[in-house]
């Protein structure tokens, strides 16, 4: 007998009688008066940065100003001027020197400061992890209260890879002292359009 | 790595030699427990979430064979390669075989308590494979030739000065520099080189979704993603109990996990891996290693609901004061003490006794495992099977005798109170195990019964 059969047989034999699956939609989840304000507060608390902008020009200006014309700022947003476009043919390893990556996120979550991003939006999976600084753009009316609503939006979307990112990469493994920039970005800016 | 046959009391005694360190360890973990409380209190629906999570896991366990086959089918359709491992040995061999097929002798690994449970690092090292653990805390204990002492905070028992010295020896940082920011930066540079050059990455799995065949890995550092997205081969290792039925159930578990673990609203990264990356092979190894047996133990099957948040460790008065290594198993703490006797009753018979049964673990557990009840039940099973620690068995027999005879109880109490008042050194000495790390209370002049008799009327 293969291990597969052995395991499945043992599990089948030992699992208890079928128990019902609870209804997640029945959870009486928290609602915030102002999801944008809540999102901003939480993101700042976890080391992120929120910038309200009127249009993409403001994003360009902010990037020019903050990164001071640094080399290796790249984006996957076609309409964003003043920042080089990602060459999607590139070998992922070549992204190791990217200073800033600017990408689109689908929506944000007020309760925990996370944004949802899928590979289809930014092409090279490692990009938001390998860059020194990460910036994402969301629309103000795409902020939901909780993770339940987040999964209501995602539903059965067919992505290859998707990720919730909440703030910069961090660690507190050395005596519980919080350090930003463990392996991934040292900062995360969310532009809210 | 050091292998020991010592039991929890001896190992805890060794940890307790340094009183200042014990105090520091205790306070640090209690501080994390308090952060967990604050995070939980921000959500009025917290108890509802715990109950829902517990029920989802119960449904999962009751239908696990179906969910496993559905997961396999969907993962295959996504382009992953699925393996089944009955035990630790088979798991390790599968990993090794994949490495041989790709002619690889070096790899990066992100946190996976399953690979710790299976002893993968030692197995691979014996076969000439260089494994680099990439979670900062895990890298620290790996450089020190140790195992993690906590499932979420692997080097919680290390002081920054010691880490500074360790990095000085291994990463050439300046002697005497113990600044966490500086040391983390040094580790970042050291590990980045590994991410960029290794062709194989191993990750653990936090949740696997039967409905979609995808799996989710939660980290704060981003090390799982750096490893997996830069590698040509990604091997994800998971216990069969990591399944959940549907994607929307992640909403419940991701709301509970980080809040329970560290008091964060969510971990920085929750990565959903569905298809292999471009030009990549994705392997998923489903591991049983005793889980199907535990599933059949009615009293203990709930332990398979565990999502490895570590909250029961942080709150446990015994764990906080005895340190993770005193549990001599990959998963320490209260939940580890329920899982370990399932692997080996004789070797781990001491662990269900390493608890005060205060129930704090049960109160914080995000999936509502009745941890302290299960510890209590294990004691009975182990005692029946003749595995309970000898000193405790004698003491319990005596206690059973005294408690069953009110006269003996009253007399014993009277004598005890007198002895303690007149000759306190007879009880407060090193021969009495209860005196270790405790001060005996000043005994009252009267017992409750005596007081009650005098004052009723
Ligand atoms: S038993 Fe509960 S509290 Fe302990 S690690 Fe598992 S999920 Fe967390």
PDB file of N, CA, C and O in Angstrom, chain B residues 20-84:
ATOM      1  N   UNK B  20      18.071  35.719  37.557  1.00  0.00           N
ATOM      2  CA  UNK B  20      17.820  36.974  36.842  1.00  0.00           C
ATOM      3  C   UNK B  20      17.301  36.687  35.437  1.00  0.00           C
ATOM      4  O   UNK B  20      16.375  37.332  34.941  1.00  0.00           O
ATOM      5  N   UNK B  21      17.878  35.696  34.807  1.00  0.00           N
ATOM      6  CA  UNK B  21      17.450  35.348  33.456  1.00  0.00           C
ATOM      7  C   UNK B  21      16.020  34.807  33.454  1.00  0.00           C
ATOM      8  O   UNK B  21      15.225  35.106  32.574  1.00  0.00           O
ATOM      9  N   UNK B  22      15.709  34.008  34.439  1.00  0.00           N
ATOM     10  CA  UNK B  22      14.351  33.466  34.532  1.00  0.00           C
ATOM     11  C   UNK B  22      13.348  34.616  34.665  1.00  0.00           C
ATOM     12  O   UNK B  22      12.321  34.644  33.984  1.00  0.00           O
ATOM     13  N   UNK B  23      13.689  35.585  35.505  1.00  0.00           N
ATOM     14  CA  UNK B  23      12.810  36.738  35.690  1.00  0.00           C
ATOM     15  C   UNK B  23      12.599  37.496  34.391  1.00  0.00           C
ATOM     16  O   UNK B  23      11.481  37.858  34.029  1.00  0.00           O
ATOM     17  N   UNK B  24      13.693  37.681  33.670  1.00  0.00           N
ATOM     18  CA  UNK B  24      13.635  38.406  32.392  1.00  0.00           C
ATOM     19  C   UNK B  24      12.794  37.634  31.358  1.00  0.00           C
ATOM     20  O   UNK B  24      11.942  38.187  30.664  1.00  0.00           O
ATOM     21  N   UNK B  25      13.013  36.337  31.275  1.00  0.00           N
ATOM     22  CA  UNK B  25      12.282  35.467  30.346  1.00  0.00           C
ATOM     23  C   UNK B  25      10.784  35.524  30.653  1.00  0.00           C
ATOM     24  O   UNK B  25       9.947  35.722  29.769  1.00  0.00           O
ATOM     25  N   UNK B  26      10.487  35.379  31.925  1.00  0.00           N
ATOM     26  CA  UNK B  26       9.115  35.403  32.413  1.00  0.00           C
ATOM     27  C   UNK B  26       8.428  36.727  32.039  1.00  0.00           C
ATOM     28  O   UNK B  26       7.339  36.744  31.450  1.00  0.00           O
ATOM     29  N   UNK B  27       9.098  37.836  32.320  1.00  0.00           N
ATOM     30  CA  UNK B  27       8.490  39.146  32.062  1.00  0.00           C
ATOM     31  C   UNK B  27       8.305  39.416  30.575  1.00  0.00           C
ATOM     32  O   UNK B  27       7.301  39.970  30.151  1.00  0.00           O
ATOM     33  N   UNK B  28       9.301  39.027  29.779  1.00  0.00           N
ATOM     34  CA  UNK B  28       9.209  39.263  28.332  1.00  0.00           C
ATOM     35  C   UNK B  28       7.981  38.552  27.767  1.00  0.00           C
ATOM     36  O   UNK B  28       7.206  39.120  27.000  1.00  0.00           O
ATOM     37  N   UNK B  29       7.801  37.301  28.162  1.00  0.00           N
ATOM     38  CA  UNK B  29       6.681  36.534  27.619  1.00  0.00           C
ATOM     39  C   UNK B  29       5.346  37.052  28.141  1.00  0.00           C
ATOM     40  O   UNK B  29       4.350  37.062  27.411  1.00  0.00           O
ATOM     41  N   UNK B  30       5.355  37.499  29.387  1.00  0.00           N
ATOM     42  CA  UNK B  30       4.108  38.036  29.931  1.00  0.00           C
ATOM     43  C   UNK B  30       3.720  39.335  29.217  1.00  0.00           C
ATOM     44  O   UNK B  30       2.542  39.592  28.959  1.00  0.00           O
ATOM     45  N   UNK B  31       4.723  40.108  28.859  1.00  0.00           N
ATOM     46  CA  UNK B  31       4.490  41.343  28.107  1.00  0.00           C
ATOM     47  C   UNK B  31       3.824  41.021  26.749  1.00  0.00           C
ATOM     48  O   UNK B  31       2.888  41.691  26.319  1.00  0.00           O
ATOM     49  N   UNK B  32       4.270  39.934  26.122  1.00  0.00           N
ATOM     50  CA  UNK B  32       3.662  39.535  24.841  1.00  0.00           C
ATOM     51  C   UNK B  32       2.224  39.060  25.069  1.00  0.00           C
ATOM     52  O   UNK B  32       1.328  39.352  24.287  1.00  0.00           O
ATOM     53  N   UNK B  33       2.031  38.356  26.170  1.00  0.00           N
ATOM     54  CA  UNK B  33       0.667  37.928  26.517  1.00  0.00           C
ATOM     55  C   UNK B  33      -0.246  39.160  26.668  1.00  0.00           C
ATOM     56  O   UNK B  33      -1.394  39.166  26.232  1.00  0.00           O
ATOM     57  N   UNK B  34       0.281  40.219  27.301  1.00  0.00           N
ATOM     58  CA  UNK B  34      -0.534  41.422  27.485  1.00  0.00           C
ATOM     59  C   UNK B  34      -0.837  42.107  26.159  1.00  0.00           C
ATOM     60  O   UNK B  34      -1.925  42.643  25.962  1.00  0.00           O
ATOM     61  N   UNK B  35       0.136  42.063  25.248  1.00  0.00           N
ATOM     62  CA  UNK B  35      -0.120  42.636  23.913  1.00  0.00           C
ATOM     63  C   UNK B  35      -1.230  41.861  23.208  1.00  0.00           C
ATOM     64  O   UNK B  35      -2.060  42.419  22.503  1.00  0.00           O
ATOM     65  N   UNK B  36      -1.208  40.555  23.410  1.00  0.00           N
ATOM     66  CA  UNK B  36      -2.267  39.709  22.848  1.00  0.00           C
ATOM     67  C   UNK B  36      -3.626  40.140  23.399  1.00  0.00           C
ATOM     68  O   UNK B  36      -4.601  40.257  22.657  1.00  0.00           O
ATOM     69  N   UNK B  37      -3.702  40.394  24.696  1.00  0.00           N
ATOM     70  CA  UNK B  37      -4.977  40.787  25.304  1.00  0.00           C
ATOM     71  C   UNK B  37      -5.493  42.085  24.689  1.00  0.00           C
ATOM     72  O   UNK B  37      -6.659  42.184  24.315  1.00  0.00           O
ATOM     73  N   UNK B  38      -4.587  43.056  24.570  1.00  0.00           N
ATOM     74  CA  UNK B  38      -5.001  44.354  24.017  1.00  0.00           C
ATOM     75  C   UNK B  38      -5.548  44.180  22.610  1.00  0.00           C
ATOM     76  O   UNK B  38      -6.557  44.771  22.241  1.00  0.00           O
ATOM     77  N   UNK B  39      -4.870  43.369  21.814  1.00  0.00           N
ATOM     78  CA  UNK B  39      -5.307  43.171  20.428  1.00  0.00           C
ATOM     79  C   UNK B  39      -6.669  42.470  20.397  1.00  0.00           C
ATOM     80  O   UNK B  39      -7.547  42.815  19.602  1.00  0.00           O
ATOM     81  N   UNK B  40      -6.841  41.504  21.281  1.00  0.00           N
ATOM     82  CA  UNK B  40      -8.109  40.760  21.294  1.00  0.00           C
ATOM     83  C   UNK B  40      -9.255  41.682  21.699  1.00  0.00           C
ATOM     84  O   UNK B  40     -10.354  41.608  21.138  1.00  0.00           O
ATOM     85  N   UNK B  41      -8.974  42.580  22.650  1.00  0.00           N
ATOM     86  CA  UNK B  41     -10.033  43.445  23.149  1.00  0.00           C
ATOM     87  C   UNK B  41     -10.488  44.493  22.138  1.00  0.00           C
ATOM     88  O   UNK B  41     -11.526  45.114  22.329  1.00  0.00           O
ATOM     89  N   UNK B  42      -9.709  44.715  21.085  1.00  0.00           N
ATOM     90  CA  UNK B  42     -10.159  45.685  20.070  1.00  0.00           C
ATOM     91  C   UNK B  42     -11.329  45.129  19.268  1.00  0.00           C
ATOM     92  O   UNK B  42     -11.986  45.870  18.546  1.00  0.00           O
ATOM     93  N   UNK B  43     -11.570  43.826  19.352  1.00  0.00           N
ATOM     94  CA  UNK B  43     -12.636  43.232  18.544  1.00  0.00           C
ATOM     95  C   UNK B  43     -13.771  42.711  19.424  1.00  0.00           C
ATOM     96  O   UNK B  43     -13.587  41.731  20.142  1.00  0.00           O
ATOM     97  N   UNK B  44     -14.938  43.336  19.356  1.00  0.00           N
ATOM     98  CA  UNK B  44     -16.067  42.851  20.163  1.00  0.00           C
ATOM     99  C   UNK B  44     -16.442  41.412  19.800  1.00  0.00           C
ATOM    100  O   UNK B  44     -16.993  40.684  20.630  1.00  0.00           O
ATOM    101  N   UNK B  45     -16.118  41.007  18.581  1.00  0.00           N
ATOM    102  CA  UNK B  45     -16.521  39.668  18.137  1.00  0.00           C
ATOM    103  C   UNK B  45     -15.459  38.603  18.430  1.00  0.00           C
ATOM    104  O   UNK B  45     -15.508  37.499  17.889  1.00  0.00           O
ATOM    105  N   UNK B  46     -14.476  38.938  19.275  1.00  0.00           N
ATOM    106  CA  UNK B  46     -13.354  38.012  19.499  1.00  0.00           C
ATOM    107  C   UNK B  46     -13.813  36.605  19.871  1.00  0.00           C
ATOM    108  O   UNK B  46     -13.359  35.604  19.291  1.00  0.00           O
ATOM    109  N   UNK B  47     -14.722  36.491  20.834  1.00  0.00           N
ATOM    110  CA  UNK B  47     -15.149  35.160  21.278  1.00  0.00           C
ATOM    111  C   UNK B  47     -15.902  34.418  20.177  1.00  0.00           C
ATOM    112  O   UNK B  47     -15.788  33.200  20.032  1.00  0.00           O
ATOM    113  N   UNK B  48     -16.651  35.169  19.405  1.00  0.00           N
ATOM    114  CA  UNK B  48     -17.373  34.576  18.272  1.00  0.00           C
ATOM    115  C   UNK B  48     -16.365  34.028  17.250  1.00  0.00           C
ATOM    116  O   UNK B  48     -16.564  32.952  16.673  1.00  0.00           O
ATOM    117  N   UNK B  49     -15.287  34.771  17.048  1.00  0.00           N
ATOM    118  CA  UNK B  49     -14.251  34.322  16.112  1.00  0.00           C
ATOM    119  C   UNK B  49     -13.607  33.026  16.601  1.00  0.00           C
ATOM    120  O   UNK B  49     -13.398  32.095  15.816  1.00  0.00           O
ATOM    121  N   UNK B  50     -13.278  32.991  17.891  1.00  0.00           N
ATOM    122  CA  UNK B  50     -12.657  31.786  18.440  1.00  0.00           C
ATOM    123  C   UNK B  50     -13.586  30.581  18.274  1.00  0.00           C
ATOM    124  O   UNK B  50     -13.159  29.498  17.874  1.00  0.00           O
ATOM    125  N   UNK B  51     -14.846  30.784  18.578  1.00  0.00           N
ATOM    126  CA  UNK B  51     -15.806  29.695  18.478  1.00  0.00           C
ATOM    127  C   UNK B  51     -15.931  29.226  17.024  1.00  0.00           C
ATOM    128  O   UNK B  51     -15.947  28.022  16.742  1.00  0.00           O
ATOM    129  N   UNK B  52     -16.005  30.185  16.115  1.00  0.00           N
ATOM    130  CA  UNK B  52     -16.128  29.828  14.697  1.00  0.00           C
ATOM    131  C   UNK B  52     -14.891  29.066  14.225  1.00  0.00           C
ATOM    132  O   UNK B  52     -14.990  28.046  13.538  1.00  0.00           O
ATOM    133  N   UNK B  53     -13.721  29.569  14.622  1.00  0.00           N
ATOM    134  CA  UNK B  53     -12.473  28.905  14.213  1.00  0.00           C
ATOM    135  C   UNK B  53     -12.448  27.469  14.726  1.00  0.00           C
ATOM    136  O   UNK B  53     -12.072  26.539  14.005  1.00  0.00           O
ATOM    137  N   UNK B  54     -12.868  27.299  15.975  1.00  0.00           N
ATOM    138  CA  UNK B  54     -12.866  25.986  16.577  1.00  0.00           C
ATOM    139  C   UNK B  54     -13.798  25.034  15.811  1.00  0.00           C
ATOM    140  O   UNK B  54     -13.461  23.879  15.545  1.00  0.00           O
ATOM    141  N   UNK B  55     -14.956  25.571  15.427  1.00  0.00           N
ATOM    142  CA  UNK B  55     -15.920  24.737  14.693  1.00  0.00           C
ATOM    143  C   UNK B  55     -15.442  24.411  13.278  1.00  0.00           C
ATOM    144  O   UNK B  55     -15.680  23.314  12.776  1.00  0.00           O
ATOM    145  N   UNK B  56     -14.798  25.380  12.640  1.00  0.00           N
ATOM    146  CA  UNK B  56     -14.274  25.099  11.292  1.00  0.00           C
ATOM    147  C   UNK B  56     -13.251  23.975  11.372  1.00  0.00           C
ATOM    148  O   UNK B  56     -13.245  23.048  10.563  1.00  0.00           O
ATOM    149  N   UNK B  57     -12.382  24.046  12.391  1.00  0.00           N
ATOM    150  CA  UNK B  57     -11.360  23.004  12.536  1.00  0.00           C
ATOM    151  C   UNK B  57     -11.993  21.650  12.887  1.00  0.00           C
ATOM    152  O   UNK B  57     -11.514  20.610  12.446  1.00  0.00           O
ATOM    153  N   UNK B  58     -13.063  21.684  13.661  1.00  0.00           N
ATOM    154  CA  UNK B  58     -13.737  20.435  14.004  1.00  0.00           C
ATOM    155  C   UNK B  58     -14.350  19.804  12.758  1.00  0.00           C
ATOM    156  O   UNK B  58     -14.239  18.602  12.513  1.00  0.00           O
ATOM    157  N   UNK B  59     -14.979  20.653  11.950  1.00  0.00           N
ATOM    158  CA  UNK B  59     -15.521  20.156  10.684  1.00  0.00           C
ATOM    159  C   UNK B  59     -14.390  19.577   9.829  1.00  0.00           C
ATOM    160  O   UNK B  59     -14.526  18.503   9.238  1.00  0.00           O
ATOM    161  N   UNK B  60     -13.264  20.295   9.783  1.00  0.00           N
ATOM    162  CA  UNK B  60     -12.121  19.834   8.988  1.00  0.00           C
ATOM    163  C   UNK B  60     -11.672  18.450   9.441  1.00  0.00           C
ATOM    164  O   UNK B  60     -11.480  17.551   8.627  1.00  0.00           O
ATOM    165  N   UNK B  61     -11.525  18.279  10.754  1.00  0.00           N
ATOM    166  CA  UNK B  61     -11.053  16.995  11.268  1.00  0.00           C
ATOM    167  C   UNK B  61     -12.067  15.887  10.991  1.00  0.00           C
ATOM    168  O   UNK B  61     -11.699  14.743  10.715  1.00  0.00           O
ATOM    169  N   UNK B  62     -13.355  16.243  11.032  1.00  0.00           N
ATOM    170  CA  UNK B  62     -14.387  15.220  10.843  1.00  0.00           C
ATOM    171  C   UNK B  62     -14.527  14.808   9.376  1.00  0.00           C
ATOM    172  O   UNK B  62     -15.174  13.822   9.062  1.00  0.00           O
ATOM    173  N   UNK B  63     -13.918  15.596   8.499  1.00  0.00           N
ATOM    174  CA  UNK B  63     -14.052  15.293   7.069  1.00  0.00           C
ATOM    175  C   UNK B  63     -12.686  15.333   6.405  1.00  0.00           C
ATOM    176  O   UNK B  63     -12.551  15.621   5.215  1.00  0.00           O
ATOM    177  N   UNK B  64     -11.656  15.050   7.189  1.00  0.00           N
ATOM    178  CA  UNK B  64     -10.286  15.286   6.723  1.00  0.00           C
ATOM    179  C   UNK B  64      -9.921  14.474   5.485  1.00  0.00           C
ATOM    180  O   UNK B  64      -9.233  14.976   4.595  1.00  0.00           O
ATOM    181  N   UNK B  65     -10.386  13.245   5.410  1.00  0.00           N
ATOM    182  CA  UNK B  65      -9.988  12.421   4.255  1.00  0.00           C
ATOM    183  C   UNK B  65     -10.492  13.035   2.953  1.00  0.00           C
ATOM    184  O   UNK B  65      -9.778  13.087   1.955  1.00  0.00           O
ATOM    185  N   UNK B  66     -11.722  13.551   2.989  1.00  0.00           N
ATOM    186  CA  UNK B  66     -12.284  14.202   1.793  1.00  0.00           C
ATOM    187  C   UNK B  66     -11.505  15.471   1.448  1.00  0.00           C
ATOM    188  O   UNK B  66     -11.184  15.734   0.291  1.00  0.00           O
ATOM    189  N   UNK B  67     -11.246  16.272   2.482  1.00  0.00           N
ATOM    190  CA  UNK B  67     -10.539  17.530   2.246  1.00  0.00           C
ATOM    191  C   UNK B  67      -9.134  17.289   1.697  1.00  0.00           C
ATOM    192  O   UNK B  67      -8.646  18.032   0.850  1.00  0.00           O
ATOM    193  N   UNK B  68      -8.495  16.236   2.198  1.00  0.00           N
ATOM    194  CA  UNK B  68      -7.144  15.933   1.710  1.00  0.00           C
ATOM    195  C   UNK B  68      -7.171  15.557   0.228  1.00  0.00           C
ATOM    196  O   UNK B  68      -6.335  16.015  -0.547  1.00  0.00           O
ATOM    197  N   UNK B  69      -8.141  14.738  -0.143  1.00  0.00           N
ATOM    198  CA  UNK B  69      -8.190  14.353  -1.561  1.00  0.00           C
ATOM    199  C   UNK B  69      -8.574  15.538  -2.443  1.00  0.00           C
ATOM    200  O   UNK B  69      -8.031  15.696  -3.541  1.00  0.00           O
ATOM    201  N   UNK B  70      -9.469  16.379  -1.945  1.00  0.00           N
ATOM    202  CA  UNK B  70      -9.841  17.571  -2.731  1.00  0.00           C
ATOM    203  C   UNK B  70      -8.640  18.496  -2.887  1.00  0.00           C
ATOM    204  O   UNK B  70      -8.353  19.009  -3.981  1.00  0.00           O
ATOM    205  N   UNK B  71      -7.912  18.682  -1.786  1.00  0.00           N
ATOM    206  CA  UNK B  71      -6.731  19.547  -1.843  1.00  0.00           C
ATOM    207  C   UNK B  71      -5.729  19.012  -2.859  1.00  0.00           C
ATOM    208  O   UNK B  71      -5.209  19.746  -3.699  1.00  0.00           O
ATOM    209  N   UNK B  72      -5.503  17.712  -2.799  1.00  0.00           N
ATOM    210  CA  UNK B  72      -4.535  17.112  -3.715  1.00  0.00           C
ATOM    211  C   UNK B  72      -4.948  17.330  -5.172  1.00  0.00           C
ATOM    212  O   UNK B  72      -4.151  17.754  -6.009  1.00  0.00           O
ATOM    213  N   UNK B  73      -6.228  17.070  -5.430  1.00  0.00           N
ATOM    214  CA  UNK B  73      -6.738  17.200  -6.805  1.00  0.00           C
ATOM    215  C   UNK B  73      -6.536  18.637  -7.304  1.00  0.00           C
ATOM    216  O   UNK B  73      -6.058  18.871  -8.417  1.00  0.00           O
ATOM    217  N   UNK B  74      -6.898  19.604  -6.475  1.00  0.00           N
ATOM    218  CA  UNK B  74      -6.801  20.996  -6.893  1.00  0.00           C
ATOM    219  C   UNK B  74      -5.354  21.471  -6.997  1.00  0.00           C
ATOM    220  O   UNK B  74      -5.015  22.252  -7.880  1.00  0.00           O
ATOM    221  N   UNK B  75      -4.516  20.996  -6.092  1.00  0.00           N
ATOM    222  CA  UNK B  75      -3.103  21.389  -6.149  1.00  0.00           C
ATOM    223  C   UNK B  75      -2.458  20.837  -7.423  1.00  0.00           C
ATOM    224  O   UNK B  75      -1.680  21.526  -8.090  1.00  0.00           O
ATOM    225  N   UNK B  76      -2.818  19.600  -7.770  1.00  0.00           N
ATOM    226  CA  UNK B  76      -2.282  19.016  -9.006  1.00  0.00           C
ATOM    227  C   UNK B  76      -2.735  19.821 -10.210  1.00  0.00           C
ATOM    228  O   UNK B  76      -1.954  20.119 -11.114  1.00  0.00           O
ATOM    229  N   UNK B  77      -4.015  20.202 -10.192  1.00  0.00           N
ATOM    230  CA  UNK B  77      -4.546  21.001 -11.307  1.00  0.00           C
ATOM    231  C   UNK B  77      -3.844  22.356 -11.405  1.00  0.00           C
ATOM    232  O   UNK B  77      -3.690  22.923 -12.482  1.00  0.00           O
ATOM    233  N   UNK B  78      -3.377  22.858 -10.258  1.00  0.00           N
ATOM    234  CA  UNK B  78      -2.637  24.128 -10.259  1.00  0.00           C
ATOM    235  C   UNK B  78      -1.204  23.967 -10.759  1.00  0.00           C
ATOM    236  O   UNK B  78      -0.482  24.949 -10.907  1.00  0.00           O
ATOM    237  N   UNK B  79      -0.774  22.721 -10.914  1.00  0.00           N
ATOM    238  CA  UNK B  79       0.578  22.486 -11.424  1.00  0.00           C
ATOM    239  C   UNK B  79       1.595  22.107 -10.363  1.00  0.00           C
ATOM    240  O   UNK B  79       2.791  22.038 -10.643  1.00  0.00           O
ATOM    241  N   UNK B  80       1.124  21.863  -9.147  1.00  0.00           N
ATOM    242  CA  UNK B  80       2.061  21.452  -8.089  1.00  0.00           C
ATOM    243  C   UNK B  80       2.272  19.940  -8.146  1.00  0.00           C
ATOM    244  O   UNK B  80       1.477  19.219  -8.746  1.00  0.00           O
ATOM    245  N   UNK B  81       3.356  19.467  -7.521  1.00  0.00           N
ATOM    246  CA  UNK B  81       3.603  18.039  -7.384  1.00  0.00           C
ATOM    247  C   UNK B  81       3.324  17.690  -5.925  1.00  0.00           C
ATOM    248  O   UNK B  81       3.857  18.341  -5.025  1.00  0.00           O
ATOM    249  N   UNK B  82       2.474  16.694  -5.690  1.00  0.00           N
ATOM    250  CA  UNK B  82       2.057  16.398  -4.317  1.00  0.00           C
ATOM    251  C   UNK B  82       2.654  15.071  -3.850  1.00  0.00           C
ATOM    252  O   UNK B  82       2.599  14.074  -4.573  1.00  0.00           O
ATOM    253  N   UNK B  83       3.250  15.076  -2.663  1.00  0.00           N
ATOM    254  CA  UNK B  83       3.824  13.859  -2.073  1.00  0.00           C
ATOM    255  C   UNK B  83       3.114  13.553  -0.762  1.00  0.00           C
ATOM    256  O   UNK B  83       2.631  14.455  -0.089  1.00  0.00           O
ATOM    257  N   UNK B  84       3.124  12.285  -0.377  1.00  0.00           N
ATOM    258  CA  UNK B  84       2.535  11.878   0.906  1.00  0.00           C
ATOM    259  C   UNK B  84       3.606  11.190   1.728  1.00  0.00           C
ATOM    260  O   UNK B  84       4.266  10.271   1.244  1.00  0.00           O
TER     261      UNK B  84
END
